[in-house]
CSV table of C-alpha atoms in Angstrom, one decimal:
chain,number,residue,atom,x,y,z
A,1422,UNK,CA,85.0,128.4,204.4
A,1423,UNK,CA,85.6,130.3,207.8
A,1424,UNK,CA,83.3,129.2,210.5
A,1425,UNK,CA,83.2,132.7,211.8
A,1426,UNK,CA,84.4,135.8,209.8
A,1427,UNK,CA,84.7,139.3,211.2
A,1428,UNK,CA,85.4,142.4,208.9
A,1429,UNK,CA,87.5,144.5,208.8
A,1430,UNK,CA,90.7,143.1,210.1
A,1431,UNK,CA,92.2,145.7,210.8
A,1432,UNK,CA,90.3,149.7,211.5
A,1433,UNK,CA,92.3,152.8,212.1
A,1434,UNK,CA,90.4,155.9,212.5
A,1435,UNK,CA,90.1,159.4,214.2
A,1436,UNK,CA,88.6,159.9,217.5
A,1437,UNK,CA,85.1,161.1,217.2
A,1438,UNK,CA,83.8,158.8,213.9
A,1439,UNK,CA,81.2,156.4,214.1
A,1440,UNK,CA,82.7,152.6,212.3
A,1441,UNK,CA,81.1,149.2,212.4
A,1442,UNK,CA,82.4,145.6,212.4
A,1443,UNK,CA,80.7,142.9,210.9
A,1444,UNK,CA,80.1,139.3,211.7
A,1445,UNK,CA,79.3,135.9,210.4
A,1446,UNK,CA,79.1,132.8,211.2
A,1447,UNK,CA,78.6,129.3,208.9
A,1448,UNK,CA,78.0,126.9,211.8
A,1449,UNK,CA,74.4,127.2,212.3
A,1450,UNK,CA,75.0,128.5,215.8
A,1451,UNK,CA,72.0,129.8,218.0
A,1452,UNK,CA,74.5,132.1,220.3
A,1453,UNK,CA,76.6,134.8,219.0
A,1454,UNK,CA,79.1,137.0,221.1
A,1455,UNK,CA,81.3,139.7,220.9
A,1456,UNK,CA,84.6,139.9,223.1
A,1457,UNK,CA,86.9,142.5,223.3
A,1458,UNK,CA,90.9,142.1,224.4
A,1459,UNK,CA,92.3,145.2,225.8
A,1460,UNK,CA,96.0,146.2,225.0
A,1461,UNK,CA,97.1,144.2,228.1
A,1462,UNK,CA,95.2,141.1,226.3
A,1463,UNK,CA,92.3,140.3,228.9
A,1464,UNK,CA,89.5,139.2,227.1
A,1465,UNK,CA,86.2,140.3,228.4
A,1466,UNK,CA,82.9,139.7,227.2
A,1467,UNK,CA,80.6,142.5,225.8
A,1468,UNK,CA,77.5,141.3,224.4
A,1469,UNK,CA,75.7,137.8,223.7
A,1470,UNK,CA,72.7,137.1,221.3
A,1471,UNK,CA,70.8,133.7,221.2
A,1472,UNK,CA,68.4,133.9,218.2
A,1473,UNK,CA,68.5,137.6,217.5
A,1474,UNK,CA,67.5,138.2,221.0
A,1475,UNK,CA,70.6,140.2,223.2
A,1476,UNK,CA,70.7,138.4,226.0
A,1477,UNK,CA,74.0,139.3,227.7
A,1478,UNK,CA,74.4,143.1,227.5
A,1479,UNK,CA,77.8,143.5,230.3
A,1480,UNK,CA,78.6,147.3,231.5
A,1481,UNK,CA,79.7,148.9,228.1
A,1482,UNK,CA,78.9,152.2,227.0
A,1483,UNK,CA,76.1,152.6,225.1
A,1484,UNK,CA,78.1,154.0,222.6
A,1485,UNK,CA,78.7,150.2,221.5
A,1486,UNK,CA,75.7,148.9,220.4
A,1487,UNK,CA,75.1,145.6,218.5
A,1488,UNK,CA,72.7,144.5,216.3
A,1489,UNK,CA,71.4,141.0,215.1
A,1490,UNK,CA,69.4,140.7,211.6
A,1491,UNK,CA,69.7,137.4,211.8
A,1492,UNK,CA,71.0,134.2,213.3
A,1493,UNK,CA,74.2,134.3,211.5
A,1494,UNK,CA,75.4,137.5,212.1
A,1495,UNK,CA,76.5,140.1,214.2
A,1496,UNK,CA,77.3,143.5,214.1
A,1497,UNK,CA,79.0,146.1,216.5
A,1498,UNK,CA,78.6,149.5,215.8
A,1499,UNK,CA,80.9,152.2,217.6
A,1500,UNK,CA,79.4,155.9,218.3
A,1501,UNK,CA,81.7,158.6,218.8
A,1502,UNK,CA,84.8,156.6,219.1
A,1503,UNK,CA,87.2,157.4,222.0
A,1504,UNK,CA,91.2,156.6,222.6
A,1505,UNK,CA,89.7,153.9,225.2
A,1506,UNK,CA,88.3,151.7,222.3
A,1507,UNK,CA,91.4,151.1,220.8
A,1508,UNK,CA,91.4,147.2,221.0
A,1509,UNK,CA,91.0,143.7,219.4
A,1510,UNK,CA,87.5,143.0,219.2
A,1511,UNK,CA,86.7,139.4,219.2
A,1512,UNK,CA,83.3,137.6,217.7
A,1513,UNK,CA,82.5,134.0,218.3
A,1514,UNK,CA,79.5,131.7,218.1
A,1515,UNK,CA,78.5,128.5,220.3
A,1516,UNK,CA,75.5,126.1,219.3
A,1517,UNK,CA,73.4,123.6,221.1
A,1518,UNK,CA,72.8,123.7,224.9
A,1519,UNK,CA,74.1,122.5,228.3
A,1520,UNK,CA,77.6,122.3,228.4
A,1521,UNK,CA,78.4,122.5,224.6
A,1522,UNK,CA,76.6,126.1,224.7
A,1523,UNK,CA,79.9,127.1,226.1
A,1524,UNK,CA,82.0,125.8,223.6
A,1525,UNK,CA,82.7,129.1,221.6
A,1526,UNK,CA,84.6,129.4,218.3
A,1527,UNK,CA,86.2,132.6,217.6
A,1528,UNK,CA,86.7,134.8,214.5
A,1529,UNK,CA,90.0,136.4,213.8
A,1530,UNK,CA,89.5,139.7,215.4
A,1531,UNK,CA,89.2,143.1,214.3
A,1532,UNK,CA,91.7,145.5,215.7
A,1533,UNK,CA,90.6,148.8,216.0
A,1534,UNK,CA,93.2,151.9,216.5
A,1535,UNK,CA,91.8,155.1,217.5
A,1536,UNK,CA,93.7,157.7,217.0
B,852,UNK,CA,82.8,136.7,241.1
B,853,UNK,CA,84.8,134.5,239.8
B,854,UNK,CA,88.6,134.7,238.0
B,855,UNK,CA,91.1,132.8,236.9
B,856,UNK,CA,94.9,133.7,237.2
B,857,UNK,CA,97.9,132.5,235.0
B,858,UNK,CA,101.0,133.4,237.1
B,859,UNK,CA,103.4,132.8,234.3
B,860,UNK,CA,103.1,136.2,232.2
B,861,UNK,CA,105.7,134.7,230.0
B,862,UNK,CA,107.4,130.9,229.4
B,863,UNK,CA,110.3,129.8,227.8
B,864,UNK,CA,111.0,126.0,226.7
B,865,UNK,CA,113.5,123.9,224.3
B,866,UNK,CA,112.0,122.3,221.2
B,867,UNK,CA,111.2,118.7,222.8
B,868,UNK,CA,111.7,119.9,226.4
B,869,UNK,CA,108.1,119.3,228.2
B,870,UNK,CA,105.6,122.2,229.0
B,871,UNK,CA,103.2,122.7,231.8
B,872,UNK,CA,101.2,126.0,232.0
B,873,UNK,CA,99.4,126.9,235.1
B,874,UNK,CA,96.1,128.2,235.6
B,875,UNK,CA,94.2,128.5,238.9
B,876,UNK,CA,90.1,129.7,239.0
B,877,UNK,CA,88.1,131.2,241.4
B,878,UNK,CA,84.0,130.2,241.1
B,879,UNK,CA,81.9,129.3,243.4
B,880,UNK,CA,81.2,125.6,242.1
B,881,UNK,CA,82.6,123.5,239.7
B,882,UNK,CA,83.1,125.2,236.3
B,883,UNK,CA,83.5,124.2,233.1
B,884,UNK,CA,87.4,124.7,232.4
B,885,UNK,CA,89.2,125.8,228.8
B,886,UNK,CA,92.0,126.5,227.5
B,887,UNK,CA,92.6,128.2,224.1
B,888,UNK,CA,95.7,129.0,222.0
B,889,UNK,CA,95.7,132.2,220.0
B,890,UNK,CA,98.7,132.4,217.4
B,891,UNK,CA,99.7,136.1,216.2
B,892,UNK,CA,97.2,137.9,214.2
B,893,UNK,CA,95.1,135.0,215.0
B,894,UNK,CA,91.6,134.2,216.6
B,895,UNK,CA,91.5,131.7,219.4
B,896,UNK,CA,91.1,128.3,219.2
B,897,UNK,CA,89.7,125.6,221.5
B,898,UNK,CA,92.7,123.0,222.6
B,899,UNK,CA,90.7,121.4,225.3
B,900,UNK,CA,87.7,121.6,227.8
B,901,UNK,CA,86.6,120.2,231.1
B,902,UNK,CA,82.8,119.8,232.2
B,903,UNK,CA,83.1,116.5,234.3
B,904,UNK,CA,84.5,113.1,234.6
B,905,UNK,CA,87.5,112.3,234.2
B,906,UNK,CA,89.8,114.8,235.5
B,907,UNK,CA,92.5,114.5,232.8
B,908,UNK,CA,91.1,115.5,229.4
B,909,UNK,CA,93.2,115.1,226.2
B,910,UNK,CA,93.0,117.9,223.8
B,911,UNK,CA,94.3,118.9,220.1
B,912,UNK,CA,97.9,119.1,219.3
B,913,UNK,CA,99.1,116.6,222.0
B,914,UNK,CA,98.2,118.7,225.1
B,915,UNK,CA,96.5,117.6,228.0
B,916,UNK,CA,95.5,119.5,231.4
B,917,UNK,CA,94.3,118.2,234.2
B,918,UNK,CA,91.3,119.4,236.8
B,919,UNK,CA,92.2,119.1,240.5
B,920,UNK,CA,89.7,120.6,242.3
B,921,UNK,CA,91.5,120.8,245.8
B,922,UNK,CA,93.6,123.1,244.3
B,923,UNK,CA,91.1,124.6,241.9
B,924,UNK,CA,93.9,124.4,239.2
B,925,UNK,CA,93.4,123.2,235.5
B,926,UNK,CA,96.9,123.1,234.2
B,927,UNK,CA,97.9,122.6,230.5
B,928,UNK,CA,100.5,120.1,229.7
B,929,UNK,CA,102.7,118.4,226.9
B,930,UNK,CA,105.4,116.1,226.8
B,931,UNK,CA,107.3,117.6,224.5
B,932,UNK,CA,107.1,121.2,222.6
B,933,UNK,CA,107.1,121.9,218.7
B,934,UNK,CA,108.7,125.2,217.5
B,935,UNK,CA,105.0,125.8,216.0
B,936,UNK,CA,103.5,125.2,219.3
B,937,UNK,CA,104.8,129.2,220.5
B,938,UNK,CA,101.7,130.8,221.0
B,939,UNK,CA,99.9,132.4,223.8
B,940,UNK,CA,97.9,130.4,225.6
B,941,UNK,CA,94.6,131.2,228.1
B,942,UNK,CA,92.7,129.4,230.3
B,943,UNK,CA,88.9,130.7,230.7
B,944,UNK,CA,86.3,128.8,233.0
B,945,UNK,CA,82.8,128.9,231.9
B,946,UNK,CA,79.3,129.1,233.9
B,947,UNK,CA,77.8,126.1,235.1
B,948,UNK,CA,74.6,127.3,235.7
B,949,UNK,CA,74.3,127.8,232.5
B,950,UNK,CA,70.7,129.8,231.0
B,951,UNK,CA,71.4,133.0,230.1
B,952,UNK,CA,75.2,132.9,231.1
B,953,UNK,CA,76.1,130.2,228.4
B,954,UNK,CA,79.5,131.2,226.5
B,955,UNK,CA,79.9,134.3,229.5
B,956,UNK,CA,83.9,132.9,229.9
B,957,UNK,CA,86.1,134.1,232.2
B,958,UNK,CA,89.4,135.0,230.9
B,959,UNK,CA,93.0,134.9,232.3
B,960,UNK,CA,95.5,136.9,231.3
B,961,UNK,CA,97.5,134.5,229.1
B,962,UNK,CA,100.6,133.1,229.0
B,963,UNK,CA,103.1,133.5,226.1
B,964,UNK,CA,105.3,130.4,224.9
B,965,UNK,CA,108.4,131.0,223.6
B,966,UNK,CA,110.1,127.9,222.1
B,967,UNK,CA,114.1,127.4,221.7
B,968,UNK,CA,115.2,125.5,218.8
């Protein structure tokens, strides 16, 4: 089993459509995130969710906007998609707290093209 | 606000020949240090971590780095390279604080291994 599955892989679409990326996770993590690595592969966080509550929301258009139904996943959902999204977008999970809470395991990524 | 920097955009090494990556941070206390390995078409994974004590922490697949906080570097080493060891490679450093900055990393840019048979 993957400890943290994203879906799709792989999203090509037009510029303009609304598309979604899902998110799991099997490790009974309290903390989910998703990252995003830009086409000159810096990895930058986006969002963080402990619990289904978001508690790290960085400066991203609110065009992204996530959503947590429950502990084990995470969703990204993409208005009105823009040549500027076009990237690998990461989710991971961490569990427990102090230092471990910054232990993250990754998914595989989702790359999104927008064409 | 913090940053971390891996000068080496790009490494080449001989199967067997020994590696050291370099990764220099930016915080303003001790953080907790990373470094993860992401293969093509794959998700990162964790080779090693610092949060304190001993400065040299071992790590999966033979690597080690080591923290030296007078030159706020936490560089990633191994004795000697596998072909399956090309990858890239990033360091990250993590909050120390900690509350509702937990899993907030810090990326660098990465650092790609080639490896020579």
């Amino acid at each position: 089993d993957t400890a943290v599955s994203q879906t799709p892989k792989y999203l090509v679409t037009q510029m303009g459509n609304d598309k979604s990326i899902k998110c799991e996770q099997n490790l009974g993590h309290d903390t989910m995130y998703w990252y995003k690595q830009d086409s000159k592969k810096f990895l930058k966080i986006m969002f963080s969710y402990n619990n289904k509550e978001l508690i790290i929301n960085e400066t991203v258009p609110n065009r992204f906007s996530p959503k947590s139904p429950d502990k084990a996943h995470l969703n990204l959902h993409i208005n009105s998609l823009e040549l500027g999204d076009s990237a690998v977008y990461f989710c991971a999970s961490s569990g427990g707290y102090g230092s471990g809470a910054n232990v993250l395991t990754f998914g595989a990524g989702s790359r999104l093209t927008v064409l | 606000a913090q940053s971390v920097t891996q000068p080496d955009i790009h490494i080449t090494v001989s199967e067997g020949a020994s590696l050291e990556l370099r990764c220099n941070y930016s915080y303003g206390a001790t953080p907790y240090l990373f470094w993860y390995v992401q293969s093509p078409g794959q998700g990162l994974q964790l080779l090693l971590k610092y949060f304190s004590g001993d400065t040299l922490v071992q790590g999966i697949k033979g690597f080690e780095a080591e923290f030296k906080r007078s030159q706020s570097s936490f560089n990633l080493r191994k004795p000697s390279v596998h072909w399956s060891d090309a990858a890239e490679y990033f360091c990250a450093v993590g909050p120390f604080a900690g509350g509702t900055s937990y899993g907030k990393l810090t990326f660098g840019q990465g650092t790609i291994l080639t490896v020579h048979p």
